[in-house]
């Protein structure tokens, strides 16, 4: 396929999709680096084994998976020109995204209540990695919420339709990536001891 062909709009749309994928690959590389460092560090003598993840992390996982489903429903509604339904599903996705972040901080509180800290004399390298990985993911979910707010604003302004919904598609792709990334990270932290 010749990427130089097509209308100005088609080329612009392709470039936006490509930039999103470059960003996603960059984030994957960063998280691959952190999880690789986690694996290498797990060979240390002072590595804590058999730490139980906080229940809030599991609840937040269910919430973020559900939020991906609501984003899919929003996109489908917009593609069918069901503006009100699309807006409502985007609002539900926003609420679920905020709930995810609240539950993540609840998970941090649960870890602290168990005596685990990010840093300091009572911390461990494993707990520092768990706090770091989860916190950096939260930062990216905040970025996802910002993009969702932009999509929601454009939806309310009537900028999307069955013919034009690229912004929704890009926002949904990033959101689904964040969802899958968290599922991977949680599974990783549970099973890599």
CSV table of N, CA and C in Angstrom, one decimal, residues 7-168:
chain,number,residue,atom,x,y,z
A,7,UNK,N,-6.5,11.2,-0.3
A,7,UNK,CA,-6.8,12.6,0.0
A,7,UNK,C,-6.0,13.1,1.2
A,8,UNK,N,-6.1,14.4,1.3
A,8,UNK,CA,-5.4,15.0,2.5
A,8,UNK,C,-5.9,14.4,3.8
A,9,UNK,N,-7.2,14.3,3.9
A,9,UNK,CA,-7.9,13.8,5.1
A,9,UNK,C,-7.4,12.3,5.4
A,10,UNK,N,-7.4,11.5,4.3
A,10,UNK,CA,-7.0,10.1,4.5
A,10,UNK,C,-5.5,10.0,5.0
A,11,UNK,N,-4.7,10.9,4.4
A,11,UNK,CA,-3.3,10.9,4.9
A,11,UNK,C,-3.1,11.4,6.3
A,12,UNK,N,-3.9,12.4,6.6
A,12,UNK,CA,-3.9,12.9,8.0
A,12,UNK,C,-4.4,11.9,9.0
A,13,UNK,N,-5.5,11.2,8.6
A,13,UNK,CA,-6.0,10.1,9.5
A,13,UNK,C,-5.0,9.0,9.7
A,14,UNK,N,-4.3,8.6,8.6
A,14,UNK,CA,-3.3,7.6,8.7
A,14,UNK,C,-2.1,8.0,9.6
A,15,UNK,N,-1.8,9.3,9.5
A,15,UNK,CA,-0.6,9.8,10.3
A,15,UNK,C,-1.0,9.8,11.8
A,16,UNK,N,-2.3,10.1,12.1
A,16,UNK,CA,-2.7,10.1,13.5
A,16,UNK,C,-2.7,8.7,14.1
A,17,UNK,N,-3.2,7.7,13.3
A,17,UNK,CA,-3.2,6.3,13.7
A,17,UNK,C,-1.7,5.9,14.0
A,18,UNK,N,-0.8,6.2,13.0
A,18,UNK,CA,0.6,5.8,13.2
A,18,UNK,C,1.2,6.4,14.4
A,19,UNK,N,0.9,7.7,14.7
A,19,UNK,CA,1.5,8.3,15.9
A,19,UNK,C,1.0,7.6,17.1
A,20,UNK,N,-0.3,7.3,17.2
A,20,UNK,CA,-0.8,6.5,18.3
A,20,UNK,C,0.0,5.2,18.5
A,21,UNK,N,0.2,4.5,17.4
A,21,UNK,CA,0.9,3.2,17.5
A,21,UNK,C,2.3,3.4,17.9
A,22,UNK,N,3.0,4.5,17.5
A,22,UNK,CA,4.3,4.7,17.9
A,22,UNK,C,4.3,5.0,19.4
A,23,UNK,N,3.4,5.7,19.9
A,23,UNK,CA,3.3,6.0,21.3
A,23,UNK,C,3.0,4.7,22.1
A,24,UNK,N,2.1,3.8,21.6
A,24,UNK,CA,1.9,2.6,22.3
A,24,UNK,C,3.1,1.7,22.4
A,25,UNK,N,3.8,1.6,21.3
A,25,UNK,CA,5.0,0.8,21.2
A,25,UNK,C,6.1,1.4,22.2
A,26,UNK,N,6.2,2.7,22.3
A,26,UNK,CA,7.1,3.3,23.2
A,26,UNK,C,6.7,2.9,24.7
A,27,UNK,N,5.4,3.0,25.0
A,27,UNK,CA,5.0,2.6,26.3
A,27,UNK,C,5.3,1.2,26.6
A,28,UNK,N,5.0,0.3,25.6
A,28,UNK,CA,5.3,-1.1,25.8
A,28,UNK,C,6.8,-1.3,26.1
A,29,UNK,N,7.7,-0.6,25.4
A,29,UNK,CA,9.1,-0.7,25.7
A,29,UNK,C,9.5,-0.3,27.1
A,30,UNK,N,8.9,0.8,27.6
A,30,UNK,CA,9.1,1.3,28.9
A,30,UNK,C,8.7,0.2,29.9
A,31,UNK,N,7.5,-0.3,29.8
A,31,UNK,CA,7.0,-1.3,30.8
A,31,UNK,C,7.8,-2.6,30.6
A,32,UNK,N,8.2,-2.9,29.4
A,32,UNK,CA,9.1,-4.1,29.3
A,32,UNK,C,10.4,-3.9,30.0
A,33,UNK,N,10.9,-2.7,30.0
A,33,UNK,CA,12.1,-2.4,30.8
A,33,UNK,C,11.9,-2.6,32.3
A,34,UNK,N,10.8,-2.1,32.8
A,34,UNK,CA,10.5,-2.2,34.2
A,34,UNK,C,10.2,-3.6,34.6
A,35,UNK,N,9.5,-4.4,33.8
A,35,UNK,CA,9.2,-5.7,34.2
A,35,UNK,C,10.5,-6.6,34.0
A,36,UNK,N,11.3,-6.3,33.1
A,36,UNK,CA,12.6,-7.0,33.0
A,36,UNK,C,13.5,-6.7,34.2
A,37,UNK,N,13.5,-5.5,34.6
A,37,UNK,CA,14.3,-5.1,35.8
A,37,UNK,C,13.7,-5.9,37.1
A,38,UNK,N,12.4,-6.0,37.1
A,38,UNK,CA,11.7,-6.7,38.2
A,38,UNK,C,12.2,-8.2,38.2
A,39,UNK,N,12.3,-8.8,37.0
A,39,UNK,CA,12.7,-10.2,36.9
A,39,UNK,C,14.2,-10.3,37.3
A,40,UNK,N,15.0,-9.5,36.8
A,40,UNK,CA,16.4,-9.5,37.2
A,40,UNK,C,16.6,-9.3,38.7
A,41,UNK,N,15.9,-8.4,39.3
A,41,UNK,CA,16.0,-8.1,40.7
A,41,UNK,C,15.4,-9.2,41.6
A,42,UNK,N,14.5,-10.0,41.0
A,42,UNK,CA,13.9,-11.1,41.8
A,42,UNK,C,15.0,-12.2,42.2
A,43,UNK,N,16.1,-12.1,41.6
A,43,UNK,CA,17.2,-13.0,42.0
A,43,UNK,C,18.0,-12.6,43.2
A,44,UNK,N,17.7,-11.4,43.7
A,44,UNK,CA,18.4,-10.8,44.9
A,44,UNK,C,18.0,-11.6,46.1
A,45,UNK,N,18.9,-11.7,47.1
A,45,UNK,CA,18.7,-12.4,48.3
A,45,UNK,C,17.6,-11.8,49.2
A,46,UNK,N,17.5,-10.4,49.1
A,46,UNK,CA,16.5,-9.7,49.9
A,46,UNK,C,15.1,-9.6,49.2
A,47,UNK,N,14.9,-10.3,48.1
A,47,UNK,CA,13.6,-10.3,47.4
A,47,UNK,C,12.5,-10.9,48.2
A,48,UNK,N,11.4,-10.2,48.4
A,48,UNK,CA,10.3,-10.8,49.2
A,48,UNK,C,9.5,-11.7,48.3
A,49,UNK,N,9.2,-12.9,48.7
A,49,UNK,CA,8.4,-13.8,47.9
A,49,UNK,C,7.0,-14.0,48.5
A,50,UNK,N,6.1,-14.4,47.7
A,50,UNK,CA,4.8,-14.7,48.2
A,50,UNK,C,4.0,-13.6,48.8
A,51,UNK,N,4.1,-12.4,48.1
A,51,UNK,CA,3.3,-11.3,48.6
A,51,UNK,C,2.0,-11.3,47.9
A,52,UNK,N,0.9,-11.2,48.7
A,52,UNK,CA,-0.4,-11.2,48.2
A,52,UNK,C,-0.8,-9.8,47.7
A,53,UNK,N,-1.2,-9.7,46.5
A,53,UNK,CA,-1.7,-8.5,45.9
A,53,UNK,C,-2.9,-8.0,46.6
A,54,UNK,N,-3.1,-6.7,46.8
A,54,UNK,CA,-4.3,-6.2,47.5
A,54,UNK,C,-5.6,-6.5,46.7
A,55,UNK,N,-6.6,-6.7,47.4
A,55,UNK,CA,-7.9,-7.0,46.7
A,55,UNK,C,-8.4,-5.9,45.9
A,56,UNK,N,-8.0,-4.7,46.2
A,56,UNK,CA,-8.4,-3.5,45.4
A,56,UNK,C,-7.8,-3.6,44.0
A,57,UNK,N,-6.6,-4.2,43.8
A,57,UNK,CA,-6.0,-4.3,42.5
A,57,UNK,C,-6.9,-5.3,41.7
A,58,UNK,N,-7.5,-6.3,42.2
A,58,UNK,CA,-8.3,-7.2,41.5
A,58,UNK,C,-9.6,-6.5,41.1
A,59,UNK,N,-10.2,-5.8,42.1
A,59,UNK,CA,-11.4,-5.0,41.8
A,59,UNK,C,-11.2,-4.0,40.7
A,60,UNK,N,-10.1,-3.3,40.7
A,60,UNK,CA,-9.8,-2.3,39.7
A,60,UNK,C,-9.6,-3.0,38.4
A,61,UNK,N,-9.1,-4.2,38.3
A,61,UNK,CA,-8.9,-4.9,37.1
A,61,UNK,C,-10.3,-5.2,36.5
A,62,UNK,N,-11.3,-5.6,37.3
A,62,UNK,CA,-12.6,-5.8,36.8
A,62,UNK,C,-13.2,-4.5,36.2
A,63,UNK,N,-13.0,-3.4,37.0
A,63,UNK,CA,-13.5,-2.1,36.6
A,63,UNK,C,-12.9,-1.7,35.2
A,64,UNK,N,-11.6,-1.8,35.0
A,64,UNK,CA,-11.0,-1.3,33.8
A,64,UNK,C,-11.4,-2.2,32.6
A,65,UNK,N,-11.6,-3.5,32.8
A,65,UNK,CA,-12.1,-4.4,31.8
A,65,UNK,C,-13.5,-4.0,31.4
A,66,UNK,N,-14.3,-3.7,32.4
A,66,UNK,CA,-15.7,-3.2,32.1
A,66,UNK,C,-15.7,-1.9,31.4
A,67,UNK,N,-14.7,-1.0,31.7
A,67,UNK,CA,-14.7,0.3,31.0
A,67,UNK,C,-14.3,0.1,29.6
A,68,UNK,N,-13.5,-0.9,29.2
A,68,UNK,CA,-13.2,-1.2,27.8
A,68,UNK,C,-14.5,-1.6,27.1
A,69,UNK,N,-15.3,-2.4,27.8
A,69,UNK,CA,-16.6,-2.8,27.1
A,69,UNK,C,-17.5,-1.6,26.9
A,70,UNK,N,-17.6,-0.7,27.9
A,70,UNK,CA,-18.4,0.5,27.7
A,70,UNK,C,-17.9,1.4,26.6
A,71,UNK,N,-16.6,1.5,26.4
A,71,UNK,CA,-16.0,2.3,25.4
A,71,UNK,C,-16.4,1.6,24.0
A,72,UNK,N,-16.4,0.3,23.9
A,72,UNK,CA,-16.8,-0.4,22.7
A,72,UNK,C,-18.2,0.0,22.4
A,73,UNK,N,-19.1,-0.1,23.4
A,73,UNK,CA,-20.5,0.2,23.2
A,73,UNK,C,-20.7,1.7,22.8
A,74,UNK,N,-19.9,2.6,23.3
A,74,UNK,CA,-19.9,4.0,22.9
A,74,UNK,C,-19.6,4.2,21.5
A,75,UNK,N,-18.5,3.5,21.1
A,75,UNK,CA,-18.1,3.6,19.7
A,75,UNK,C,-19.1,3.0,18.7
A,76,UNK,N,-19.7,1.9,19.1
A,76,UNK,CA,-20.8,1.3,18.3
A,76,UNK,C,-22.0,2.2,18.2
A,77,UNK,N,-22.4,2.8,19.3
A,77,UNK,CA,-23.5,3.7,19.3
A,77,UNK,C,-23.2,4.9,18.3
A,78,UNK,N,-22.0,5.5,18.4
A,78,UNK,CA,-21.6,6.6,17.6
A,78,UNK,C,-21.6,6.2,16.1
A,79,UNK,N,-21.1,5.0,15.8
A,79,UNK,CA,-21.2,4.5,14.4
A,79,UNK,C,-22.6,4.3,13.9
A,80,UNK,N,-23.5,4.1,14.8
A,80,UNK,CA,-24.9,4.0,14.4
A,80,UNK,C,-25.7,5.3,14.5
A,81,UNK,N,-24.9,6.4,14.7
A,81,UNK,CA,-25.5,7.8,14.8
A,81,UNK,C,-26.5,7.9,16.0
A,82,UNK,N,-26.3,7.0,17.0
A,82,UNK,CA,-27.1,7.1,18.3
A,82,UNK,C,-26.3,8.0,19.2
A,83,UNK,N,-26.4,9.3,19.0
A,83,UNK,CA,-25.6,10.3,19.8
A,83,UNK,C,-25.8,10.2,21.3
A,84,UNK,N,-27.0,10.2,21.7
A,84,UNK,CA,-27.3,10.2,23.2
A,84,UNK,C,-26.7,8.9,23.8
A,85,UNK,N,-26.9,7.8,23.2
A,85,UNK,CA,-26.3,6.5,23.7
A,85,UNK,C,-24.8,6.6,23.7
A,86,UNK,N,-24.2,7.1,22.7
A,86,UNK,CA,-22.8,7.2,22.6
A,86,UNK,C,-22.2,8.1,23.7
A,87,UNK,N,-22.9,9.2,23.9
A,87,UNK,CA,-22.5,10.1,25.0
A,87,UNK,C,-22.6,9.5,26.4
A,88,UNK,N,-23.7,8.8,26.6
A,88,UNK,CA,-23.9,8.1,27.9
A,88,UNK,C,-22.9,7.0,28.1
A,89,UNK,N,-22.6,6.2,27.1
A,89,UNK,CA,-21.5,5.2,27.3
A,89,UNK,C,-20.2,5.8,27.5
A,90,UNK,N,-19.9,6.9,26.9
A,90,UNK,CA,-18.6,7.6,27.2
A,90,UNK,C,-18.6,8.1,28.6
A,91,UNK,N,-19.7,8.6,29.1
A,91,UNK,CA,-19.8,9.1,30.5
A,91,UNK,C,-19.6,7.9,31.5
A,92,UNK,N,-20.2,6.8,31.2
A,92,UNK,CA,-20.0,5.6,32.0
A,92,UNK,C,-18.5,5.2,32.0
A,93,UNK,N,-17.9,5.2,30.8
A,93,UNK,CA,-16.5,4.9,30.7
A,93,UNK,C,-15.6,5.8,31.6
A,94,UNK,N,-15.9,7.1,31.6
A,94,UNK,CA,-15.2,8.1,32.4
A,94,UNK,C,-15.4,7.8,33.9
A,95,UNK,N,-16.6,7.5,34.3
A,95,UNK,CA,-16.8,7.2,35.7
A,95,UNK,C,-16.0,5.9,36.1
A,96,UNK,N,-16.0,4.9,35.2
A,96,UNK,CA,-15.3,3.7,35.5
A,96,UNK,C,-13.7,3.9,35.5
A,97,UNK,N,-13.3,4.8,34.7
A,97,UNK,CA,-11.8,5.2,34.7
A,97,UNK,C,-11.4,5.8,36.0
A,98,UNK,N,-12.3,6.7,36.5
A,98,UNK,CA,-12.0,7.4,37.7
A,98,UNK,C,-12.1,6.4,38.9
A,99,UNK,N,-13.0,5.4,38.8
A,99,UNK,CA,-13.1,4.4,39.8
A,99,UNK,C,-11.9,3.5,39.8
A,100,UNK,N,-11.3,3.2,38.6
A,100,UNK,CA,-10.1,2.5,38.6
A,100,UNK,C,-9.0,3.1,39.3
A,101,UNK,N,-8.8,4.4,39.1
A,101,UNK,CA,-7.7,5.2,39.8
A,101,UNK,C,-8.0,5.2,41.3
A,102,UNK,N,-9.2,5.4,41.8
A,102,UNK,CA,-9.5,5.4,43.2
A,102,UNK,C,-9.2,4.0,43.8
A,103,UNK,N,-9.6,2.9,43.1
A,103,UNK,CA,-9.3,1.6,43.6
A,103,UNK,C,-7.8,1.3,43.6
A,104,UNK,N,-7.0,1.9,42.7
A,104,UNK,CA,-5.6,1.7,42.7
A,104,UNK,C,-5.0,2.3,44.0
A,105,UNK,N,-5.4,3.5,44.3
A,105,UNK,CA,-4.9,4.2,45.5
A,105,UNK,C,-5.4,3.4,46.7
A,106,UNK,N,-6.6,2.8,46.7
A,106,UNK,CA,-7.0,2.0,47.7
A,106,UNK,C,-6.1,0.8,47.9
A,107,UNK,N,-5.6,0.2,46.8
A,107,UNK,CA,-4.7,-0.9,46.8
A,107,UNK,C,-3.4,-0.5,47.4
A,108,UNK,N,-2.9,0.8,47.1
A,108,UNK,CA,-1.7,1.3,47.8
A,108,UNK,C,-1.9,1.3,49.3
A,109,UNK,N,-3.1,1.8,49.7
A,109,UNK,CA,-3.4,1.9,51.1
A,109,UNK,C,-3.4,0.5,51.8
A,110,UNK,N,-3.9,-0.5,51.0
A,110,UNK,CA,-3.9,-1.9,51.6
A,110,UNK,C,-2.5,-2.4,51.7
A,111,UNK,N,-1.6,-2.1,50.8
A,111,UNK,CA,-0.2,-2.5,50.9
A,111,UNK,C,0.5,-1.8,52.1
A,112,UNK,N,0.2,-0.6,52.2
A,112,UNK,CA,0.8,0.2,53.4
A,112,UNK,C,0.3,-0.4,54.7
A,113,UNK,N,-1.0,-0.8,54.7
A,113,UNK,CA,-1.6,-1.4,56.0
A,113,UNK,C,-0.9,-2.7,56.3
A,114,UNK,N,-0.4,-3.4,55.2
A,114,UNK,CA,0.3,-4.7,55.5
A,114,UNK,C,1.7,-4.4,55.9
A,115,UNK,N,2.2,-3.2,55.9
A,115,UNK,CA,3.5,-2.9,56.3
A,115,UNK,C,4.5,-2.7,55.1
A,116,UNK,N,4.0,-2.7,53.9
A,116,UNK,CA,4.8,-2.5,52.7
A,116,UNK,C,4.8,-1.1,52.3
A,117,UNK,N,6.0,-0.5,52.0
A,117,UNK,CA,6.2,0.9,51.6
A,117,UNK,C,7.0,1.0,50.3
A,118,UNK,N,6.8,2.1,49.6
A,118,UNK,CA,7.5,2.3,48.4
A,118,UNK,C,9.0,2.5,48.6
A,119,UNK,N,9.3,3.3,49.7
A,119,UNK,CA,10.7,3.6,50.0
A,119,UNK,C,10.8,3.7,51.5
A,120,UNK,N,12.1,3.8,51.9
A,120,UNK,CA,12.3,4.0,53.3
A,120,UNK,C,12.9,2.7,53.9
A,121,UNK,N,13.2,2.7,55.2
A,121,UNK,CA,13.9,1.6,55.9
A,121,UNK,C,13.1,0.3,55.9
A,122,UNK,N,11.8,0.4,55.9
A,122,UNK,CA,10.9,-0.8,55.9
A,122,UNK,C,10.5,-1.2,54.5
A,123,UNK,N,11.0,-0.6,53.5
A,123,UNK,CA,10.6,-1.0,52.1
A,123,UNK,C,11.5,-2.1,51.6
A,124,UNK,N,11.1,-2.7,50.5
A,124,UNK,CA,11.9,-3.7,49.9
A,124,UNK,C,11.9,-3.4,48.4
A,125,UNK,N,12.9,-4.0,47.7
A,125,UNK,CA,13.0,-3.7,46.3
A,125,UNK,C,11.7,-4.2,45.5
A,126,UNK,N,11.2,-5.3,45.9
A,126,UNK,CA,10.0,-5.8,45.2
A,126,UNK,C,8.8,-4.9,45.4
A,127,UNK,N,8.6,-4.4,46.6
A,127,UNK,CA,7.5,-3.5,46.8
A,127,UNK,C,7.7,-2.1,46.1
A,128,UNK,N,9.0,-1.7,46.0
A,128,UNK,CA,9.2,-0.5,45.3
A,128,UNK,C,8.9,-0.7,43.8
A,129,UNK,N,9.2,-1.8,43.2
A,129,UNK,CA,8.7,-2.1,41.8
A,129,UNK,C,7.2,-2.2,41.7
A,130,UNK,N,6.5,-2.8,42.6
A,130,UNK,CA,5.1,-2.9,42.6
A,130,UNK,C,4.5,-1.5,42.6
A,131,UNK,N,4.9,-0.7,43.6
A,131,UNK,CA,4.4,0.7,43.7
A,131,UNK,C,4.7,1.5,42.4
A,132,UNK,N,5.9,1.4,41.9
A,132,UNK,CA,6.4,2.1,40.7
A,132,UNK,C,5.5,1.7,39.5
A,133,UNK,N,5.4,0.4,39.2
A,133,UNK,CA,4.7,-0.1,38.0
A,133,UNK,C,3.3,0.4,38.1
A,134,UNK,N,2.6,0.2,39.2
A,134,UNK,CA,1.2,0.6,39.3
A,134,UNK,C,1.1,2.1,39.2
A,135,UNK,N,1.9,2.9,39.8
A,135,UNK,CA,1.8,4.3,39.8
A,135,UNK,C,2.0,4.8,38.4
A,136,UNK,N,3.0,4.3,37.7
A,136,UNK,CA,3.3,4.8,36.3
A,136,UNK,C,2.1,4.4,35.4
A,137,UNK,N,1.5,3.3,35.7
A,137,UNK,CA,0.3,2.9,34.9
A,137,UNK,C,-0.9,3.9,35.2
A,138,UNK,N,-1.0,4.3,36.5
A,138,UNK,CA,-2.0,5.3,36.8
A,138,UNK,C,-1.8,6.6,36.1
A,139,UNK,N,-0.6,7.0,36.0
A,139,UNK,CA,-0.3,8.2,35.2
A,139,UNK,C,-0.8,8.1,33.8
A,140,UNK,N,-0.6,6.9,33.2
A,140,UNK,CA,-1.1,6.7,31.8
A,140,UNK,C,-2.6,6.6,31.7
A,141,UNK,N,-3.2,6.1,32.8
A,141,UNK,CA,-4.7,6.1,32.8
A,141,UNK,C,-5.2,7.5,32.9
A,142,UNK,N,-4.5,8.4,33.6
A,142,UNK,CA,-4.9,9.8,33.7
A,142,UNK,C,-4.8,10.4,32.3
A,143,UNK,N,-3.8,10.0,31.5
A,143,UNK,CA,-3.7,10.5,30.1
A,143,UNK,C,-4.8,9.9,29.3
A,144,UNK,N,-5.2,8.7,29.6
A,144,UNK,CA,-6.4,8.1,28.9
A,144,UNK,C,-7.6,8.8,29.2
A,145,UNK,N,-7.8,9.2,30.5
A,145,UNK,CA,-9.0,10.0,30.9
A,145,UNK,C,-9.0,11.4,30.2
A,146,UNK,N,-7.8,12.0,30.1
A,146,UNK,CA,-7.8,13.3,29.4
A,146,UNK,C,-8.2,13.1,27.9
A,147,UNK,N,-7.7,12.0,27.3
A,147,UNK,CA,-8.1,11.8,25.9
A,147,UNK,C,-9.6,11.4,25.8
A,148,UNK,N,-10.1,10.7,26.8
A,148,UNK,CA,-11.6,10.4,26.9
A,148,UNK,C,-12.4,11.7,27.1
A,149,UNK,N,-11.9,12.6,27.9
A,149,UNK,CA,-12.6,13.9,28.0
A,149,UNK,C,-12.6,14.7,26.7
A,150,UNK,N,-11.5,14.6,25.9
A,150,UNK,CA,-11.5,15.3,24.6
A,150,UNK,C,-12.6,14.6,23.7
A,151,UNK,N,-12.6,13.3,23.7
A,151,UNK,CA,-13.6,12.5,22.9
A,151,UNK,C,-15.0,12.9,23.3
A,152,UNK,N,-15.2,12.9,24.6
A,152,UNK,CA,-16.5,13.3,25.2
A,152,UNK,C,-17.0,14.7,24.8
A,153,UNK,N,-16.0,15.6,24.9
A,153,UNK,CA,-16.3,17.0,24.5
A,153,UNK,C,-16.7,17.1,23.0
A,154,UNK,N,-15.9,16.4,22.2
A,154,UNK,CA,-16.2,16.4,20.7
A,154,UNK,C,-17.5,15.7,20.4
A,155,UNK,N,-17.8,14.7,21.2
A,155,UNK,CA,-19.1,14.0,21.0
A,155,UNK,C,-20.3,14.9,21.4
A,156,UNK,N,-20.2,15.6,22.5
A,156,UNK,CA,-21.2,16.6,22.9
A,156,UNK,C,-21.4,17.7,21.9
A,157,UNK,N,-20.3,18.1,21.3
A,157,UNK,CA,-20.3,19.2,20.2
A,157,UNK,C,-20.8,18.6,18.9
A,158,UNK,N,-21.1,17.3,18.8
A,158,UNK,CA,-21.6,16.7,17.6
A,158,UNK,C,-20.6,16.5,16.5
A,159,UNK,N,-19.3,16.4,16.8
A,159,UNK,CA,-18.3,16.2,15.8
A,159,UNK,C,-18.2,14.8,15.2
A,160,UNK,N,-18.8,13.8,15.9
A,160,UNK,CA,-18.7,12.4,15.5
A,160,UNK,C,-20.0,12.0,14.8
A,161,UNK,N,-19.9,11.1,13.9
A,161,UNK,CA,-21.0,10.5,13.2
A,161,UNK,C,-20.6,9.1,12.7
A,162,UNK,N,-21.5,8.5,12.0
A,162,UNK,CA,-21.2,7.2,11.4
A,162,UNK,C,-20.1,7.3,10.3
A,163,UNK,N,-20.0,8.5,9.8
A,163,UNK,CA,-18.9,8.7,8.7
A,163,UNK,C,-17.6,9.2,9.3
A,164,UNK,N,-17.7,9.9,10.5
A,164,UNK,CA,-16.5,10.5,11.0
A,164,UNK,C,-16.4,10.2,12.5
A,165,UNK,N,-15.6,9.2,12.9
A,165,UNK,CA,-15.4,8.8,14.3
A,165,UNK,C,-14.0,8.5,14.6
A,166,UNK,N,-13.0,9.0,13.9
A,166,UNK,CA,-11.6,8.7,14.1
A,166,UNK,C,-11.2,9.0,15.5
A,167,UNK,N,-11.6,10.1,16.1
A,167,UNK,CA,-11.2,10.5,17.4
A,167,UNK,C,-11.6,9.4,18.4
A,168,UNK,N,-12.8,8.9,18.2
A,168,UNK,CA,-13.4,7.9,19.1
A,168,UNK,C,-12.5,6.6,19.0
